[in-house]
CSV table of C-alpha atoms in Angstrom, one decimal:
chain,number,residue,atom,x,y,z
A,1,MET,CA,-160.1,27.7,-53.8
A,2,LYS,CA,-161.0,30.1,-52.5
A,3,SER,CA,-161.1,32.8,-55.0
A,4,ILE,CA,-157.7,34.8,-55.9
A,5,GLN,CA,-158.3,37.8,-53.7
A,6,GLY,CA,-159.3,35.3,-50.6
A,7,GLU,CA,-156.6,33.5,-51.3
A,8,LEU,CA,-153.8,37.2,-51.3
A,9,GLU,CA,-156.2,38.3,-48.4
A,10,THR,CA,-155.8,35.5,-46.0
A,11,ILE,CA,-152.3,35.1,-46.4
A,12,ARG,CA,-152.1,39.2,-46.1
A,13,ASP,CA,-154.0,38.8,-42.8
A,14,TYR,CA,-151.7,35.2,-41.8
A,15,LEU,CA,-148.7,37.6,-41.9
A,16,ALA,CA,-149.4,40.6,-41.0
A,17,ALA,CA,-150.7,39.0,-37.4
A,18,LYS,CA,-147.6,36.7,-37.4
A,19,ILE,CA,-145.8,40.0,-38.2
A,20,LYS,CA,-147.4,42.3,-35.0
A,21,ASP,CA,-147.4,38.8,-33.1
A,22,ASN,CA,-143.9,39.1,-33.3
A,23,ASP,CA,-143.0,41.8,-33.0
A,24,PHE,CA,-140.9,42.1,-36.0
A,25,ARG,CA,-139.5,45.4,-37.2
A,26,MET,CA,-136.3,46.6,-39.6
A,27,ALA,CA,-135.1,49.5,-40.1
A,28,ARG,CA,-136.5,52.5,-42.4
A,29,PRO,CA,-135.3,55.1,-45.0
A,30,PRO,CA,-134.5,58.3,-42.3
A,31,GLU,CA,-137.3,61.3,-43.3
A,32,GLU,CA,-135.9,63.7,-46.4
A,33,GLY,CA,-133.8,66.5,-43.7
A,34,ASP,CA,-133.3,63.6,-40.5
A,35,GLU,CA,-130.6,61.8,-42.3
A,36,GLU,CA,-129.1,62.9,-38.5
A,37,SER,CA,-131.3,60.5,-36.6
A,38,PRO,CA,-131.2,57.9,-34.8
A,39,LEU,CA,-132.2,54.2,-36.9
A,40,LYS,CA,-135.9,53.8,-36.6
A,41,LEU,CA,-137.2,50.4,-36.1
A,42,VAL,CA,-140.8,49.6,-38.2
A,43,ARG,CA,-142.6,46.5,-38.6
A,44,PRO,CA,-142.3,45.9,-42.2
A,45,LYS,CA,-146.1,47.6,-44.5
A,46,ILE,CA,-148.1,44.6,-45.6
A,47,ALA,CA,-150.0,45.1,-48.9
A,48,ILE,CA,-151.5,43.1,-51.6
A,49,GLY,CA,-149.7,44.1,-54.7
A,50,SER,CA,-147.3,43.9,-56.7
A,51,ILE,CA,-144.0,45.7,-58.8
A,52,PRO,CA,-142.9,44.8,-61.8
A,53,HIS,CA,-138.9,44.8,-61.7
A,54,ASP,CA,-137.8,44.3,-65.4
A,55,ASN,CA,-139.0,48.2,-65.7
A,56,PHE,CA,-138.6,49.1,-62.0
A,57,SER,CA,-137.9,53.3,-61.2
A,58,LEU,CA,-136.6,53.8,-57.3
A,59,TYR,CA,-137.1,57.7,-58.4
A,60,TYR,CA,-139.9,59.6,-59.3
A,61,THR,CA,-142.3,59.0,-57.2
A,62,ALA,CA,-145.4,62.2,-57.2
A,63,ASP,CA,-143.7,62.8,-53.8
A,64,GLU,CA,-139.8,62.8,-55.1
A,65,ARG,CA,-139.9,59.5,-52.3
A,66,PHE,CA,-140.0,56.4,-52.9
A,67,PHE,CA,-142.6,54.1,-50.9
A,68,GLN,CA,-142.7,52.7,-47.4
A,69,ALA,CA,-139.6,50.7,-46.8
A,70,PRO,CA,-140.0,47.6,-45.0
A,71,TYR,CA,-142.4,46.2,-46.9
A,72,LEU,CA,-144.2,43.0,-48.3
A,73,LEU,CA,-146.5,43.2,-51.6
A,74,ILE,CA,-148.6,39.8,-50.9
A,75,GLY,CA,-149.2,38.5,-55.5
A,76,TYR,CA,-149.1,36.1,-57.6
A,77,GLU,CA,-147.4,35.4,-61.0
A,78,ASN,CA,-150.2,33.1,-62.2
A,79,ALA,CA,-153.5,30.9,-61.7
A,80,ARG,CA,-154.6,27.5,-63.5
A,81,PHE,CA,-157.5,26.5,-63.5
A,82,GLY,CA,-158.2,22.5,-64.8
A,83,PRO,CA,-161.3,20.6,-64.8
A,84,ASP,CA,-159.7,18.3,-62.4
A,85,ASP,CA,-157.5,20.7,-60.4
A,86,GLU,CA,-156.6,23.9,-59.7
A,87,GLU,CA,-153.4,25.6,-58.9
A,88,LEU,CA,-152.5,30.0,-57.4
A,89,ASN,CA,-148.7,30.8,-58.3
A,90,ILE,CA,-148.5,32.6,-55.5
A,91,LEU,CA,-145.9,36.1,-55.5
A,92,ILE,CA,-144.3,37.6,-52.5
A,93,GLN,CA,-142.1,40.1,-52.9
A,94,GLY,CA,-140.3,42.5,-50.4
A,95,CYS,CA,-137.9,45.1,-49.8
A,96,ALA,CA,-135.4,45.9,-47.0
A,97,TYR,CA,-133.7,48.8,-46.1
A,98,THR,CA,-129.6,48.6,-45.9
A,99,ALA,CA,-129.0,50.7,-42.3
A,100,VAL,CA,-125.5,50.8,-42.5
A,101,ASN,CA,-123.5,52.9,-44.4
A,102,TYR,CA,-121.0,52.7,-46.7
A,103,GLU,CA,-117.7,51.6,-46.2
A,104,MET,CA,-114.1,52.6,-47.7
A,105,GLY,CA,-112.7,50.5,-49.9
A,106,GLU,CA,-109.3,50.9,-50.9
A,107,ASP,CA,-107.6,54.2,-51.9
A,108,ASP,CA,-111.2,55.5,-50.2
A,109,ILE,CA,-113.3,54.1,-52.4
A,110,ALA,CA,-116.7,54.1,-50.9
A,111,PHE,CA,-118.6,50.6,-51.9
A,112,PRO,CA,-122.1,49.4,-50.6
A,113,ASP,CA,-121.7,47.5,-47.7
A,114,ASN,CA,-124.0,44.6,-49.5
A,115,GLU,CA,-126.7,43.9,-45.7
A,116,GLY,CA,-129.5,44.8,-47.2
A,117,ILE,CA,-129.2,42.1,-48.8
A,118,LEU,CA,-129.0,40.1,-45.4
A,119,ASP,CA,-132.3,41.6,-44.4
A,120,VAL,CA,-134.9,41.2,-47.1
A,121,THR,CA,-133.1,37.9,-48.0
A,122,GLU,CA,-134.2,36.8,-43.5
A,123,MET,CA,-137.1,39.0,-44.2
A,124,LEU,CA,-138.2,36.2,-46.5
A,125,GLU,CA,-137.6,33.1,-44.9
A,126,ARG,CA,-139.3,34.0,-41.5
A,127,ILE,CA,-142.5,35.0,-43.6
A,128,MET,CA,-141.3,31.7,-45.5
A,129,THR,CA,-141.3,29.9,-42.2
A,130,TRP,CA,-144.6,31.8,-40.7
A,131,CYS,CA,-146.4,30.3,-44.5
A,132,ARG,CA,-145.7,26.9,-43.3
A,133,GLU,CA,-147.2,27.2,-40.2
A,134,ILE,CA,-150.8,28.3,-41.8
A,135,PRO,CA,-153.0,25.2,-41.1
A,136,THR,CA,-154.4,25.4,-44.2
A,137,PHE,CA,-151.6,25.1,-46.2
A,138,PRO,CA,-150.1,21.5,-47.3
A,139,VAL,CA,-147.1,20.7,-44.9
A,140,MET,CA,-145.3,20.1,-47.8
A,141,MET,CA,-145.5,22.8,-50.0
A,142,GLU,CA,-142.1,23.7,-52.2
A,143,TYR,CA,-140.9,26.8,-51.6
A,144,GLN,CA,-138.6,29.4,-53.8
A,145,ILE,CA,-137.0,32.7,-52.4
A,146,GLY,CA,-135.0,34.7,-55.1
A,147,SER,CA,-133.7,37.6,-55.1
A,148,TYR,CA,-133.4,40.7,-57.4
A,149,SER,CA,-130.1,42.4,-56.8
A,150,THR,CA,-127.8,42.0,-59.9
A,151,GLN,CA,-131.3,42.7,-61.7
A,152,ALA,CA,-132.1,46.0,-60.5
A,153,TYR,CA,-130.0,47.0,-57.3
A,154,THR,CA,-130.9,50.5,-56.4
A,155,TYR,CA,-129.3,50.5,-52.9
A,156,PRO,CA,-130.2,51.6,-50.2
A,157,TYR,CA,-132.8,49.2,-51.1
A,158,ASN,CA,-132.9,45.7,-52.1
A,159,PHE,CA,-135.7,42.9,-53.3
A,160,GLY,CA,-136.1,39.7,-53.2
A,161,TYR,CA,-138.9,37.4,-53.8
A,162,LEU,CA,-140.2,34.3,-52.1
A,163,THR,CA,-142.8,32.0,-55.0
A,164,PHE,CA,-145.2,28.6,-53.8
A,165,LYS,CA,-148.1,27.3,-55.5
A,166,LEU,CA,-151.5,26.3,-54.6
A,167,GLU,CA,-153.2,23.6,-55.9
A,168,THR,CA,-155.9,22.0,-54.7
A,169,SER,CA,-159.3,20.0,-56.3
A,170,ALA,CA,-161.3,22.0,-59.3
A,171,GLY,CA,-164.8,22.5,-57.2
A,172,ALA,CA,-163.1,21.5,-53.9
A,173,LEU,CA,-164.9,23.0,-51.4
A,174,PRO,CA,-162.9,26.6,-50.2
A,175,ARG,CA,-160.7,26.3,-46.7
A,176,THR,CA,-161.8,27.3,-44.2
A,177,ALA,CA,-160.9,31.0,-42.4
A,178,LEU,CA,-157.7,30.7,-40.5
A,179,PHE,CA,-159.4,33.5,-38.2
């Protein structure tokens, strides 16, 4: 396998190109004081990184605003380098902004529409489909999609993740570049 950094950069660059080529756009949060403006759609920000959701806090960012949403963070959970083979467990974290307002329920009690979880799921399913098209990835690779919604629910943002494992023989030649 390439270096960990090399693999992450390959995935980031490939997915950034697919997002651009497919003009994939999602809702973004309004600017401060601009809540009444029409909904704006943007391409998801894509970067190498990770957010530890067990102790994640949406608030107290440096500029009192949440970082850009929607986004995809390309990272990894761990890597193993054995005498015969190597593996890298990729973790792609996604965030979608819920663009729909609260709905009114019985007794005029407001509750979230919960559509954001569908947005982040759709985004991760597209990413999974595009990862399956990466020429140097195994065709029959297993993917898992999950949600952070019960662990770190921060309306109007919804979080999810995609994981998969890259495996190669130890000392194998680096994979060919995608571009």
